XYZ file of N, CA, C and O in Angstrom:
272
model
N 0.852 -1.170 0.000
C 0.000 0.000 0.000
C 0.897 1.232 0.000
O 1.920 1.257 0.662
N 0.503 2.243 -0.717
C 1.277 3.481 -0.826
C 0.620 4.594 -0.024
O -0.579 4.575 0.226
N 1.415 5.559 0.343
C 0.919 6.741 1.043
C 0.969 7.938 0.111
O 1.859 8.038 -0.731
N 0.001 8.847 0.288
C 0.005 10.098 -0.451
C -0.209 11.235 0.535
O -0.740 11.035 1.628
N 0.191 12.395 0.145
C -0.008 13.590 0.952
C -0.789 14.589 0.113
O -0.371 14.931 -1.001
N -1.925 15.036 0.647
C -2.790 15.939 -0.102
C -3.137 17.140 0.781
O -3.733 16.973 1.848
N -2.758 18.335 0.367
C -3.152 19.510 1.137
C -4.663 19.753 1.016
O -5.226 19.643 -0.079
N -5.309 20.034 2.132
C -6.751 20.292 2.151
C -7.021 21.646 2.786
O -6.361 22.024 3.754
N -8.027 22.349 2.271
C -8.424 23.598 2.930
C -8.945 23.292 4.336
O -9.486 22.211 4.589
N -8.778 24.236 5.232
C -9.186 24.051 6.620
C -10.633 23.650 6.800
O -10.956 22.778 7.621
N -11.531 24.274 6.026
C -12.950 23.960 6.188
C -13.263 22.523 5.757
O -14.096 21.849 6.358
N -12.561 22.036 4.737
C -12.777 20.667 4.285
C -12.266 19.681 5.339
O -12.938 18.699 5.666
N -11.097 19.965 5.894
C -10.532 19.109 6.932
C -11.442 19.071 8.161
O -11.683 18.006 8.736
N -11.968 20.216 8.519
C -12.870 20.297 9.666
C -14.134 19.465 9.416
O -14.596 18.734 10.306
N -14.685 19.559 8.217
C -15.885 18.791 7.877
C -15.603 17.292 7.931
O -16.423 16.507 8.435
N -14.448 16.872 7.434
C -14.083 15.453 7.463
C -13.933 14.980 8.901
O -14.439 13.908 9.276
N -13.261 15.752 9.730
C -13.083 15.385 11.140
C -14.431 15.269 11.848
O -14.633 14.381 12.680
N -15.356 16.148 11.512
C -16.701 16.084 12.093
C -17.393 14.785 11.686
O -18.007 14.108 12.507
N -17.286 14.425 10.415
C -17.897 13.182 9.941
C -17.270 11.968 10.622
O -17.978 11.008 10.963
N -15.971 11.997 10.837
C -15.301 10.893 11.534
C -15.823 10.786 12.966
O -16.116 9.693 13.450
N -15.975 11.923 13.646
C -16.526 11.920 15.009
C -17.952 11.376 15.041
O -18.371 10.775 16.015
N -18.685 11.571 13.934
C -20.056 11.071 13.839
C -20.100 9.581 13.499
O -21.165 8.986 13.447
N -18.939 8.994 13.238
C -18.882 7.569 12.981
C -18.940 7.159 11.523
O -19.101 5.974 11.217
N -18.810 8.109 10.607
C -18.828 7.796 9.178
C -17.641 6.902 8.826
O -17.745 6.020 7.971
N -16.518 7.126 9.478
C -15.308 6.328 9.266
C -14.545 6.279 10.582
O -14.727 7.135 11.458
N -13.686 5.271 10.716
C -12.932 5.119 11.956
C -11.803 6.147 12.074
O -11.448 6.566 13.181
N -11.256 6.545 10.927
C -10.138 7.492 10.940
C -10.028 8.153 9.567
O -10.781 7.831 8.651
N -9.065 9.054 9.450
C -8.893 9.818 8.216
C -8.577 8.905 7.033
O -9.114 9.080 5.941
N -7.697 7.933 7.244
C -7.324 7.031 6.151
C -8.528 6.264 5.622
O -8.718 6.154 4.410
N -9.328 5.727 6.543
C -10.518 4.996 6.117
C -11.484 5.907 5.370
O -12.074 5.514 4.361
N -11.633 7.129 5.843
C -12.516 8.089 5.190
C -12.064 8.364 3.756
O -12.857 8.328 2.816
N -10.767 8.619 3.581
C -10.237 8.948 2.254
C -10.348 7.741 1.321
O -10.749 7.879 0.163
N -10.029 6.533 1.815
C -10.163 5.338 0.973
C -11.610 5.144 0.529
O -11.880 4.845 -0.638
N -12.552 5.346 1.460
C -13.971 5.210 1.117
C -14.389 6.273 0.096
O -15.108 5.973 -0.862
N -13.931 7.499 0.279
C -14.284 8.579 -0.647
C -13.751 8.290 -2.051
O -14.459 8.479 -3.048
N -12.524 7.810 -2.132
C -11.942 7.501 -3.444
C -12.665 6.326 -4.086
O -12.972 6.358 -5.285
N -12.968 5.298 -3.298
C -13.688 4.136 -3.837
C -15.053 4.553 -4.380
O -15.455 4.152 -5.472
N -15.755 5.386 -3.626
C -17.071 5.869 -4.061
C -16.947 6.671 -5.353
O -17.736 6.502 -6.282
N -15.954 7.536 -5.442
C -15.733 8.330 -6.653
C -15.457 7.431 -7.858
O -16.024 7.626 -8.929
N -14.599 6.434 -7.674
C -14.269 5.525 -8.778
C -15.499 4.731 -9.229
O -15.700 4.517 -10.432
N -16.331 4.314 -8.280
C -17.559 3.601 -8.637
C -18.501 4.505 -9.425
O -19.100 4.078 -10.413
N -18.629 5.753 -8.991
C -19.481 6.713 -9.708
C -18.979 6.937 -11.130
O -19.767 7.020 -12.074
N -17.670 7.028 -11.297
C -17.095 7.224 -12.625
C -17.354 6.014 -13.518
O -17.632 6.170 -14.716
N -17.292 4.818 -12.960
C -17.569 3.608 -13.733
C -19.023 3.585 -14.187
O -19.323 3.247 -15.338
N -19.935 3.969 -13.309
C -21.356 4.026 -13.669
C -21.567 5.052 -14.773
O -22.287 4.794 -15.748
N -20.950 6.215 -14.643
C -21.093 7.254 -15.668
C -20.547 6.780 -17.016
O -21.131 7.078 -18.067
N -19.459 6.027 -17.006
C -18.893 5.508 -18.253
C -19.858 4.541 -18.925
O -20.043 4.585 -20.144
N -20.494 3.695 -18.140
C -21.476 2.753 -18.702
C -22.678 3.514 -19.257
O -23.166 3.216 -20.347
N -23.132 4.525 -18.523
C -24.276 5.313 -19.000
C -23.935 6.058 -20.288
O -24.761 6.110 -21.210
N -22.729 6.610 -20.368
C -22.321 7.285 -21.605
C -22.242 6.286 -22.757
O -22.690 6.572 -23.868
N -21.699 5.126 -22.492
C -21.563 4.111 -23.533
C -22.923 3.622 -23.999
O -23.116 3.341 -25.183
N -23.884 3.544 -23.084
C -25.209 3.056 -23.466
C -25.930 4.033 -24.391
O -26.858 3.652 -25.092
N -25.470 5.289 -24.429
C -26.062 6.288 -25.316
C -25.406 6.302 -26.689
O -25.889 6.979 -27.599
N -24.306 5.579 -26.830
C -23.626 5.511 -28.122
C -24.505 4.763 -29.121
O -25.014 3.692 -28.816
N -24.690 5.315 -30.311
C -25.561 4.674 -31.297
C -25.073 3.300 -31.752
O -25.878 2.453 -32.091
N -23.771 3.060 -31.710
C -23.265 1.765 -32.167
C -23.222 0.719 -31.060
O -22.828 -0.401 -31.289
N -23.623 1.101 -29.861
C -23.661 0.155 -28.749
C -25.101 -0.010 -28.274
O -25.553 0.664 -27.372
N -25.815 -0.931 -28.873
C -27.202 -1.174 -28.496
C -27.330 -2.606 -28.030
O -26.629 -3.492 -28.496
N -28.224 -2.819 -27.080
C -28.487 -4.185 -26.642
C -28.336 -4.361 -25.147
O -28.513 -3.437 -24.371
N -27.985 -5.568 -24.749
C -27.898 -5.982 -23.368
C -26.810 -5.194 -22.626
O -25.684 -5.075 -23.102
N -27.132 -4.658 -21.436
C -26.205 -3.840 -20.673
C -24.963 -4.639 -20.267
O -23.846 -4.111 -20.259
N -25.119 -5.916 -19.933
C -23.961 -6.740 -19.564
C -23.009 -6.878 -20.743
O -21.789 -6.800 -20.596
N -23.560 -7.056 -21.941
C -22.722 -7.158 -23.130
C -22.046 -5.820 -23.419
O -20.888 -5.774 -23.829
N -22.760 -4.717 -23.166
C -22.179 -3.391 -23.374
C -21.004 -3.173 -22.419
O -19.965 -2.653 -22.810
N -21.180 -3.576 -21.169
C -20.116 -3.381 -20.171
C -18.869 -4.153 -20.563
O -17.751 -3.695 -20.333
N -19.033 -5.317 -21.145
C -17.886 -6.116 -21.571
C -17.118 -5.441 -22.696
O -15.927 -5.662 -22.854
N -17.789 -4.620 -23.499
C -17.130 -3.922 -24.595
C -16.257 -2.782 -24.097
O -15.409 -2.294 -24.819
N -16.507 -2.338 -22.871
C -15.738 -1.225 -22.308
C -14.427 -1.711 -21.875
O -13.736 -2.025 -21.306
């Protein structure tokens, strides 16, 4: 596993710390990993939705996903 360092504005850091205190994540690392995973999943969904609008890609969604 690799480490990264990302500067964050104070208000963003404060909001993240508040969410951690509320139990959204156990710590900062878990919060950031979850946020990145969620973002990557959203991007994958958007890619499938964009591909499904392509005129040359019609048919079963599972078959469309395999073409990506």
